CSV table of C-alpha atoms and ligand atoms in Angstrom, one decimal:
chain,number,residue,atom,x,y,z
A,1,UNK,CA,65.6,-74.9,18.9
A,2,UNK,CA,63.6,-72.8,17.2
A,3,UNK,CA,63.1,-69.5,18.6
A,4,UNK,CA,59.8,-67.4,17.8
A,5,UNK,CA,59.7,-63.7,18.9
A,6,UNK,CA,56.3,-62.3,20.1
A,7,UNK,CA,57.5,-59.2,21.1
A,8,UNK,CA,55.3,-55.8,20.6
A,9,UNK,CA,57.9,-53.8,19.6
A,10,UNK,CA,60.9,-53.9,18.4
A,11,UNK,CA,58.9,-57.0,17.1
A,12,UNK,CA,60.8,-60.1,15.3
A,13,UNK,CA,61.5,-58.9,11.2
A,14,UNK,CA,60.9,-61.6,8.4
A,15,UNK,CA,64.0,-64.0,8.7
A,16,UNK,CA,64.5,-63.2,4.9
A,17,UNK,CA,65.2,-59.8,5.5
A,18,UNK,CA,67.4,-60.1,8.2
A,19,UNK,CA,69.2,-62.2,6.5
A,20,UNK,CA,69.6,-60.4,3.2
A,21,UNK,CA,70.8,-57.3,5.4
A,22,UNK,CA,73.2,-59.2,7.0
A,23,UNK,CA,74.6,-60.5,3.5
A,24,UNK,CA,75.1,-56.8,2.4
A,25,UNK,CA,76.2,-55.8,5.8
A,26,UNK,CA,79.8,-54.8,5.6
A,27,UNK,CA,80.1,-54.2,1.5
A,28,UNK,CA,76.8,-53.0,0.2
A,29,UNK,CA,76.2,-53.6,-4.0
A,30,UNK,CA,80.0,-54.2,-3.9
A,31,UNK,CA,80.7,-50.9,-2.9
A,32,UNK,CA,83.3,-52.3,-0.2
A,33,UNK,CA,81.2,-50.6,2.5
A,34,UNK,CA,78.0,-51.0,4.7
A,35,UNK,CA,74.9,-48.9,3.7
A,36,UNK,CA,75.2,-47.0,7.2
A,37,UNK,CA,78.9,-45.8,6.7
A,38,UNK,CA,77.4,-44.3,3.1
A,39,UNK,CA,76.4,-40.5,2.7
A,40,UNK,CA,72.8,-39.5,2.7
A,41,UNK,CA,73.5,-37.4,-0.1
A,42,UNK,CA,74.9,-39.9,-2.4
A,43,UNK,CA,74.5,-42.5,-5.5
A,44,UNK,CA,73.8,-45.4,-3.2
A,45,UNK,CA,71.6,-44.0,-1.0
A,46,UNK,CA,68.9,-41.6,-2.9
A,47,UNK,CA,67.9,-44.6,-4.5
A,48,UNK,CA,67.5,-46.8,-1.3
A,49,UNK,CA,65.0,-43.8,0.2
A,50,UNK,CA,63.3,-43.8,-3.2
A,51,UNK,CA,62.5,-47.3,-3.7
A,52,UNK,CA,61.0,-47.2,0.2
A,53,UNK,CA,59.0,-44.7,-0.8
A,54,UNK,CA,58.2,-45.9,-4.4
A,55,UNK,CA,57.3,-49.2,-2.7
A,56,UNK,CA,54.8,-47.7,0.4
A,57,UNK,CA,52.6,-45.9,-2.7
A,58,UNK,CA,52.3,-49.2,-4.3
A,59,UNK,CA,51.3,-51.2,-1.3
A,60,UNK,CA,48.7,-48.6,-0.1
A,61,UNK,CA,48.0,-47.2,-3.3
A,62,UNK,CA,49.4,-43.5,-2.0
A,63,UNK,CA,48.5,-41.1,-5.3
A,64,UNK,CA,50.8,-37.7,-5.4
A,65,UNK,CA,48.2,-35.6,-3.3
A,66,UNK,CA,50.4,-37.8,-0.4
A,67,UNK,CA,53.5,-36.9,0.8
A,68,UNK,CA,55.0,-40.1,1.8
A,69,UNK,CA,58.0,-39.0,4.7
A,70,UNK,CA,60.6,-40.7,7.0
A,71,UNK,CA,60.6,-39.3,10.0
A,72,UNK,CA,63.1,-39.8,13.5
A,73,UNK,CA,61.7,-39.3,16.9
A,74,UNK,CA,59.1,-42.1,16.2
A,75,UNK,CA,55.1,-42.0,17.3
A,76,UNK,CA,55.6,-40.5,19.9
A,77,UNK,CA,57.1,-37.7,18.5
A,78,UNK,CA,54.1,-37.5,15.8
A,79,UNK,CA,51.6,-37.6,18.6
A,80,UNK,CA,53.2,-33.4,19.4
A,81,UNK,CA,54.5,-33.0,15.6
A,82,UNK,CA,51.0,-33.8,14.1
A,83,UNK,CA,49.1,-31.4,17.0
A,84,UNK,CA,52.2,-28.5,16.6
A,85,UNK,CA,51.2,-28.3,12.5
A,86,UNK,CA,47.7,-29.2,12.2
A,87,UNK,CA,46.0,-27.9,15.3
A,88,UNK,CA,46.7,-24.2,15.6
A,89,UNK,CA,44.7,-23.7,18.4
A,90,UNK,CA,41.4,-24.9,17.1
A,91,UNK,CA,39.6,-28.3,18.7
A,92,UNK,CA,40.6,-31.7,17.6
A,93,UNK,CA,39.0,-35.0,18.5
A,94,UNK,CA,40.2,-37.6,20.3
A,95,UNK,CA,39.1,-41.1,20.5
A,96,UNK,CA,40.8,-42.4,23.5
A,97,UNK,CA,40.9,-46.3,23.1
A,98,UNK,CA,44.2,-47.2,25.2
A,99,UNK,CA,47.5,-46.1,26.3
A,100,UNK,CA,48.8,-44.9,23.1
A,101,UNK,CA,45.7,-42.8,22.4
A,102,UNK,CA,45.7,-40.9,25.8
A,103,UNK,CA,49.4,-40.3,25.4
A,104,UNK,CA,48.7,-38.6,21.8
A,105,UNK,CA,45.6,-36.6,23.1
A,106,UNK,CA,47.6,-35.3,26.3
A,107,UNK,CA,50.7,-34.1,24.0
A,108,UNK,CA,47.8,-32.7,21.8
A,109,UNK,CA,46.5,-30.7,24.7
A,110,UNK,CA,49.3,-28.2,24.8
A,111,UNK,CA,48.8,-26.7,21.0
A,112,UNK,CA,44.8,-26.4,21.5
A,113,UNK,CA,41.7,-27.6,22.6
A,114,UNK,CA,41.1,-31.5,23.0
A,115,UNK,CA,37.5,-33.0,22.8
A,116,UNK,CA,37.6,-36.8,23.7
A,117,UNK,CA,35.0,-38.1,21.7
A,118,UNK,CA,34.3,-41.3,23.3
A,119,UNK,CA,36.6,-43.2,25.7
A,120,UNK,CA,37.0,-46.9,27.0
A,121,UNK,CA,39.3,-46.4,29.9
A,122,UNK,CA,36.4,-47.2,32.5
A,123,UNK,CA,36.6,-50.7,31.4
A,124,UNK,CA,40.0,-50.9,31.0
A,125,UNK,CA,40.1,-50.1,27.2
A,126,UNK,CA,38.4,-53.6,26.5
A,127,UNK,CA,36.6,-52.1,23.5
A,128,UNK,CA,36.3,-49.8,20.9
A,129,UNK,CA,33.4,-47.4,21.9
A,130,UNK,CA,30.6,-47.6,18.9
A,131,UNK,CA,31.1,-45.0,16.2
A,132,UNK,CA,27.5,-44.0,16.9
A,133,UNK,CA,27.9,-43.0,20.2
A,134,UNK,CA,30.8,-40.9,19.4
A,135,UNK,CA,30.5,-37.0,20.0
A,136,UNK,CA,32.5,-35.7,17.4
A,137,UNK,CA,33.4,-31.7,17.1
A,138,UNK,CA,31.6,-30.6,13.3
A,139,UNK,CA,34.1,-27.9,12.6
A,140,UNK,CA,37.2,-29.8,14.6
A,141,UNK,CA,40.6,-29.4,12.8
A,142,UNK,CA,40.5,-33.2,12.8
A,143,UNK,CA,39.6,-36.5,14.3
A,144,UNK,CA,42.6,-38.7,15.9
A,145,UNK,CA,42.3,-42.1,16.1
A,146,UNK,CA,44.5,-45.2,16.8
A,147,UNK,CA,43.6,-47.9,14.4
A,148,UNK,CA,45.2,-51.0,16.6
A,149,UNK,CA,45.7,-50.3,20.6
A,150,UNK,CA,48.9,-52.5,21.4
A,151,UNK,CA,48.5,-52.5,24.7
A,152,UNK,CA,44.7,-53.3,25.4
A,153,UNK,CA,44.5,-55.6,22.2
A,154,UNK,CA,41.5,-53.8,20.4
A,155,UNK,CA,41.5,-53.3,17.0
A,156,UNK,CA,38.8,-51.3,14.9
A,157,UNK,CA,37.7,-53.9,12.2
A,158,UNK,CA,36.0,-51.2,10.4
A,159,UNK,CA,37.9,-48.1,10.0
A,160,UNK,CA,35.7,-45.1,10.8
A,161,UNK,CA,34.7,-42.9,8.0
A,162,UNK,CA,36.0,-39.1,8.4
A,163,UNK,CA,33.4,-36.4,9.2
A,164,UNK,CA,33.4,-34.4,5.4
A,165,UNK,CA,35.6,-31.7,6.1
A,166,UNK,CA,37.4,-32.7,9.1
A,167,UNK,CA,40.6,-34.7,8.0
A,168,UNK,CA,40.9,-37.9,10.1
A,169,UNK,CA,44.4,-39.2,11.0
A,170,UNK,CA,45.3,-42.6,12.7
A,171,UNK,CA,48.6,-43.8,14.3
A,172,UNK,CA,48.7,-46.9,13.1
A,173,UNK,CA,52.1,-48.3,14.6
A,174,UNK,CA,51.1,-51.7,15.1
A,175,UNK,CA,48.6,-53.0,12.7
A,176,UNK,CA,50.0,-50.4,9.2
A,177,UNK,CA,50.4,-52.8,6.1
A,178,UNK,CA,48.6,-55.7,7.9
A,179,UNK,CA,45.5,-55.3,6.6
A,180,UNK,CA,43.9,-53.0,3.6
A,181,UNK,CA,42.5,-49.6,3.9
A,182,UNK,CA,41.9,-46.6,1.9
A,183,UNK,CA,44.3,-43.8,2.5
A,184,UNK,CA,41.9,-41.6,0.7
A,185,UNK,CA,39.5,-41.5,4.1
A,186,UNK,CA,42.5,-39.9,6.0
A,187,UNK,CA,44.5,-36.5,6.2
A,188,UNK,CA,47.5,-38.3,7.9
A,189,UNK,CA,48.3,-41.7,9.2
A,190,UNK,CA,51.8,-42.4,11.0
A,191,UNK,CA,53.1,-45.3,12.1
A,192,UNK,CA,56.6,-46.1,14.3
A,193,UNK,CA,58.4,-48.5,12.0
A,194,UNK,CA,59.3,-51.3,14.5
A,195,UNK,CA,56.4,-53.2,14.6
A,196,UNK,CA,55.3,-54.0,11.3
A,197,UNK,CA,57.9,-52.0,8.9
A,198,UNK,CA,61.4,-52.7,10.7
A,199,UNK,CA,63.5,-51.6,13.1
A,200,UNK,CA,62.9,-48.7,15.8
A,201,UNK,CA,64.3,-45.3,14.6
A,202,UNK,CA,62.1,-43.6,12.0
A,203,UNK,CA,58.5,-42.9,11.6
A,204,UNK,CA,56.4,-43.5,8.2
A,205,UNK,CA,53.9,-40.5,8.0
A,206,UNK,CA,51.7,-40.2,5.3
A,207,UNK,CA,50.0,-36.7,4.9
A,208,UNK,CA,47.6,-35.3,2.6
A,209,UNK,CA,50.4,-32.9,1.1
A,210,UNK,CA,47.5,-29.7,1.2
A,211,UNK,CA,47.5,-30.2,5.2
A,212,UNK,CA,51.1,-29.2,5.3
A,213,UNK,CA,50.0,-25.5,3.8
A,214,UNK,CA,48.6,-25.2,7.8
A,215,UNK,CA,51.5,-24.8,9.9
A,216,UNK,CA,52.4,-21.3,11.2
A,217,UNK,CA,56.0,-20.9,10.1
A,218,UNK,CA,56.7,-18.2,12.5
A,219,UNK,CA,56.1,-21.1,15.6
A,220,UNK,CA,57.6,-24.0,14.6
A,221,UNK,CA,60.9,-24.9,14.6
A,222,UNK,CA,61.6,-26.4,11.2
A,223,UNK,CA,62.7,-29.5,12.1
A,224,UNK,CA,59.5,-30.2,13.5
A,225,UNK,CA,57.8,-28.8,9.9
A,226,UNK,CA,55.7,-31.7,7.9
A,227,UNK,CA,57.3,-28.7,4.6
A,228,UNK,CA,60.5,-29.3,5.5
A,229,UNK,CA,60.4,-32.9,5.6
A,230,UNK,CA,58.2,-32.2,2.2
A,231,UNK,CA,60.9,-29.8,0.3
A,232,UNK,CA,63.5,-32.0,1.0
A,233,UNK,CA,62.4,-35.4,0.4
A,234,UNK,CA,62.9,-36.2,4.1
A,235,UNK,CA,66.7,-35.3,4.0
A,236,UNK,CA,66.7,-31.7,5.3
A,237,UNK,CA,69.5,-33.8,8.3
A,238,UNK,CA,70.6,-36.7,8.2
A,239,UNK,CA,68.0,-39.6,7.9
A,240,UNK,CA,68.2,-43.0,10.2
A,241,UNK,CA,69.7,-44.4,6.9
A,242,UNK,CA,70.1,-48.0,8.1
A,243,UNK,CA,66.2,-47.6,9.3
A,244,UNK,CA,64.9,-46.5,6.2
A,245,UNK,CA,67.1,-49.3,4.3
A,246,UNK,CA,65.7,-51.8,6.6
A,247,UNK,CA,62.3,-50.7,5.5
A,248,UNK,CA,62.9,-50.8,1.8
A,249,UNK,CA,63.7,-54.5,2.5
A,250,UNK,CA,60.6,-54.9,4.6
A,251,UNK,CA,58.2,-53.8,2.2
A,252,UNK,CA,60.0,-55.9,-0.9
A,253,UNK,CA,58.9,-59.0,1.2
A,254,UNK,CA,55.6,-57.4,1.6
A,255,UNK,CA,55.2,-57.5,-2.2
A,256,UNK,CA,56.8,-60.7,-2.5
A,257,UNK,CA,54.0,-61.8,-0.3
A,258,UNK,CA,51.3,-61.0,-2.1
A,259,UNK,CA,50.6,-57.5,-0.8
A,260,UNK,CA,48.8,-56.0,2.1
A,261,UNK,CA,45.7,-58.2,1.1
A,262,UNK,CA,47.5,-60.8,1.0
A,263,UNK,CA,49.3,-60.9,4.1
A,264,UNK,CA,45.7,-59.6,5.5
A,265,UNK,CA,44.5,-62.9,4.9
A,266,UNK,CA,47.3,-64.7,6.9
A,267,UNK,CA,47.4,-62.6,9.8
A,268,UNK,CA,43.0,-63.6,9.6
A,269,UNK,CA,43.8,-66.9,10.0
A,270,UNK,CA,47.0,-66.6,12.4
A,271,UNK,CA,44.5,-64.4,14.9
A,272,UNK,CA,41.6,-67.1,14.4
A,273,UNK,CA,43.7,-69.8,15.3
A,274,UNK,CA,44.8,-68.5,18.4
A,275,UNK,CA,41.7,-66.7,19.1
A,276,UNK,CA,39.6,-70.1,18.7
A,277,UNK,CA,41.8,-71.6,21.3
A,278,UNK,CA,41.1,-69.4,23.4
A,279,UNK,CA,37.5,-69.1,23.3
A,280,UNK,CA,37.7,-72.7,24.0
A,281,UNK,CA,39.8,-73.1,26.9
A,282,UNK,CA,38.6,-72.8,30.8
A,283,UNK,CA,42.0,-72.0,31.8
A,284,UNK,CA,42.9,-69.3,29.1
A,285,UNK,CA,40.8,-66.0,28.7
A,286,UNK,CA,41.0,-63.3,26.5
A,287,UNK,CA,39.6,-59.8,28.4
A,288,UNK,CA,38.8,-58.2,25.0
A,289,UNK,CA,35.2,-57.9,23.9
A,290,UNK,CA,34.9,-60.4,21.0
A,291,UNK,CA,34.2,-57.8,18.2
A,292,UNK,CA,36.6,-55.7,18.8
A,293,UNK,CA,39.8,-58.5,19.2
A,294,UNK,CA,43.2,-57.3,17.8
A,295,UNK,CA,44.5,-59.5,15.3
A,296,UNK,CA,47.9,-58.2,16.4
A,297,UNK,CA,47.8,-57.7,19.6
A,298,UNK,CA,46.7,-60.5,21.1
A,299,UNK,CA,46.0,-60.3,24.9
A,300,UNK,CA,45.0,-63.3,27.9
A,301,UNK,CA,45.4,-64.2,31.0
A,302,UNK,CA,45.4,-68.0,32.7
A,303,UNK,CA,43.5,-68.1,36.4
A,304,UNK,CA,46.0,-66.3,38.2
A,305,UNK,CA,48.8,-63.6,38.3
A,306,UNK,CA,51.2,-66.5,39.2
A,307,UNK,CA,50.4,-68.9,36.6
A,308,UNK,CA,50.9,-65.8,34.3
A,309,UNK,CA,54.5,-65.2,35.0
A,310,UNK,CA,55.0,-69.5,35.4
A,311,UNK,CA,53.4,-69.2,31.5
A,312,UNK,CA,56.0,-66.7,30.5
A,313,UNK,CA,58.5,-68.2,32.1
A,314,UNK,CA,58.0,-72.0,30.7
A,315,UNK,CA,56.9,-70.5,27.0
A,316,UNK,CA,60.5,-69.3,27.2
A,317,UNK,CA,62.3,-72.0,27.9
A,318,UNK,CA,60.4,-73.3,24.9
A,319,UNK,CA,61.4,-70.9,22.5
A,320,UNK,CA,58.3,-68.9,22.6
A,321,UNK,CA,59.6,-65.7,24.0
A,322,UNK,CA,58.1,-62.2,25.1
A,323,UNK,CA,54.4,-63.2,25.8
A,324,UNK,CA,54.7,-61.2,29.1
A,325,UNK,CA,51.7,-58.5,29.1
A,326,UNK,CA,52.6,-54.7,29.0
A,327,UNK,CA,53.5,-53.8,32.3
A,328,UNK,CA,50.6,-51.3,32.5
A,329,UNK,CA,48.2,-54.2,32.3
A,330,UNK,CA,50.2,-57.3,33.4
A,331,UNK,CA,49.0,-60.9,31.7
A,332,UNK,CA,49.9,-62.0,28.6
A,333,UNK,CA,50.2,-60.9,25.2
A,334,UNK,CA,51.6,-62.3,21.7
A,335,UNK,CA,52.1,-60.1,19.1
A,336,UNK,CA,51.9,-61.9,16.2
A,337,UNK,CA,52.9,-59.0,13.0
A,338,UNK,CA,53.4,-59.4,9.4
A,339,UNK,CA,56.7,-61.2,10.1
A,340,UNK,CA,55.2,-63.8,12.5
A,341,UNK,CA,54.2,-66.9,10.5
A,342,UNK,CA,51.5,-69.1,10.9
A,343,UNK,CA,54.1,-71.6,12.4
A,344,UNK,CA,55.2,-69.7,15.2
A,345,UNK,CA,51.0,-68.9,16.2
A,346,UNK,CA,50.4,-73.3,15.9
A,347,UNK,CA,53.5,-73.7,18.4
A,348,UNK,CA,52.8,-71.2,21.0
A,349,UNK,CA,48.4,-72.9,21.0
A,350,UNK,CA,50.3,-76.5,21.4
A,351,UNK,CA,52.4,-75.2,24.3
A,352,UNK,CA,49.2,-73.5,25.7
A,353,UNK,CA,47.4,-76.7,25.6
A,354,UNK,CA,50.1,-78.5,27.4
A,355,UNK,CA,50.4,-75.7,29.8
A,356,UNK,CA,47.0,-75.8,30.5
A,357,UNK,CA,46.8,-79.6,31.3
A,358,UNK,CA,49.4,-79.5,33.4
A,359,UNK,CA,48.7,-76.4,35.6
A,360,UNK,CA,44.6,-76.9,35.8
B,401,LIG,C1,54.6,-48.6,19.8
B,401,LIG,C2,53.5,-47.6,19.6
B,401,LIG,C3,53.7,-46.2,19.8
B,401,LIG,C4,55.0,-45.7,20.3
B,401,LIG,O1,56.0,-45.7,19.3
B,401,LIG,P1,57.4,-45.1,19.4
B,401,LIG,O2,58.0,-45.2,18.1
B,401,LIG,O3,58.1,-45.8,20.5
B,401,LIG,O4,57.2,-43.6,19.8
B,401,LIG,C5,52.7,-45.4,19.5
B,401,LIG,N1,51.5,-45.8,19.2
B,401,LIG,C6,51.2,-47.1,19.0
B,401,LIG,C7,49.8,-47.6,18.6
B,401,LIG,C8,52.2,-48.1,19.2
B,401,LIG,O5,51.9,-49.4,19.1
């Protein structure tokens, strides 16, 4: 059977490039051993971390005022690492669309002042709250944002342009590479690498190299320095080496792809497809306000708790696995990343239909 993985993260990786890794698992180039049992610091590695780098400028078009960095601790780690260098503290802005959001403003909280400039939790984070309602901080040391909320299933279609002078950063864990944006709007953007990039263990941040220049040496430990990571091409330790090789991998299928705008156009289509179904069922509903629908993250319910965890239940028995909702929120949800093809989206509507026929 075949088995498709709608998992939000770790998320299912492009069958190609699992198996590829597995083909150079245990003797890498013909080196007679594994790219994880190989030094950081030699010939067969610099160039892996390189080419990962080389091929994340190409794909988002990163010029050399970027520092493009692999870092461990993942997000979540970002969500203190990012506050603990840039904030010093002054005020920064919070939009507070979801879980993830509120988890980076709280961690925020304890390196300065937070302003939330608009917030959605009263409805259950079911939308993005409009830009022009947003009270944003003029001389703020910058404006967070997270560009898809995992959780909820909101997405912002349109990016928000930055306040001039106030450099806006994003987390953008779960919808980086999946659609096309200009890095030039943003003083940072991070993402965890295990939804859309590859496995769990590092972090891809991308920071406007001048930002680094902010940090107050004397208080941060310098493993927790955006310099460090700078001075030493992200090998001050160890790197997750098999992470960042796994990444490499990733974004070579990217290319092979197309690109981001390619794959943009896919994942338009994938979301339609299971978003038209949905608007069209009386059994499914999606809780989501229409305009601001992931097209990652895509979240429903049927009539009932019950029937919810039946659906999850009987989806897996047909190879459709992980639809079960985050457990802060409960429902479903199918996460349908960059690696999820168009396949795996028409299989899970056709088991939908069938489970709404016979459960109505
Ligand atoms: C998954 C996720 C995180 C957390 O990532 P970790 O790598 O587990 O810390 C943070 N933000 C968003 C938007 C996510 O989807």
């Amino acid at each position: 059977m075949t088995v498709y993985n709608f998992a939000a993260g770790p998320a299912m990786l492009p069958k190609e490039v699992m198996q590829l890794a597995q083909a150079e698992f245990t003797n890498y180039r013909d080196c007679g051993s594994g790219i994880m049992e190989l030094s950081h610091r030699g010939k067969l590695f610099q160039p892996v971390i390189d080419h990962a780098e080389a091929n994340v400028r190409e794909l988002l078009n990163v010029s050399d005022d970027y520092a493009v960095l692999f870092i461990q601790g993942g997000a979540s780690m970002q969500f203190a690492m990012l506050a603990m260098n840039l904030l010093n503290g002054g005020t920064a802005d919070y939009v507070d669309t979801g879980v993830w959001s509120n988890k980076a403003a709280k961690e925020a909280k304890l390196f300065g002042n937070v302003n939330i400039v608009a917030s959605s939790k009263e409805t259950k984070y079911d939308h993005i709250p409009a830009q022009s309602e947003w009270k944003r901080t003029a001389d703020a040391a910058y404006l967070h944002i997270t560009s898809n909320n995992t959780v909820a299933g909101t997405q912002y279609k349109v990016l928000p342009k930055p306040t001039p002078g106030v450099p806006m950063i994003a987390d953008m864990s779960s919808d980086i590479m999946s659609r096309v944006f200009d890095i030039n709007d943003f003083g940072m953007i991070y993402a965890g690498a295990q939804k859309n990039l590859g496995p769990s263990g590092v972090a891809l941040v991308i920071l406007r190299k001048d930002l680094a220049a902010r940090t107050d040496e004397s208080k941060v430990p310098t493993m927790l320095r955006y310099s460090t990571y700078i001075e030493n091409g992200s090998m001050f330790n160890t790197p997750p080496t098999f992470a960042i090789y796994m990444l490499a991998l990733v974004t070579d299928w990217v290319k092979k792809q197309g690109g981001v705008a390619a794959l943009e156009k896919i994942n338009d289509a994938k979301a339609a497809y299971l978003y038209e179904f949905l608007e069209n069922s009386t059994f499914f509903k999606s809780p989501v306000a229409p305009a601001d629908r992931s097209r990652m993250n895509v979240v429903f319910r049927t009539p009932s708790d019950e029937l919810d965890a039946l659906f999850v239940k009987e989806a897996k028995e047909n190879g459709l696995t992980d639809l079960k909702g985050h457990r802060l929120v409960g429902g479903c949800r199918a996460s349908i990343y960059n690696a999820m093809p168009m396949e795996g989206v028409k299989a899970l509507v056709e088991f939908m239909k069938k489970f709404e026929l016979a459960n109505k």
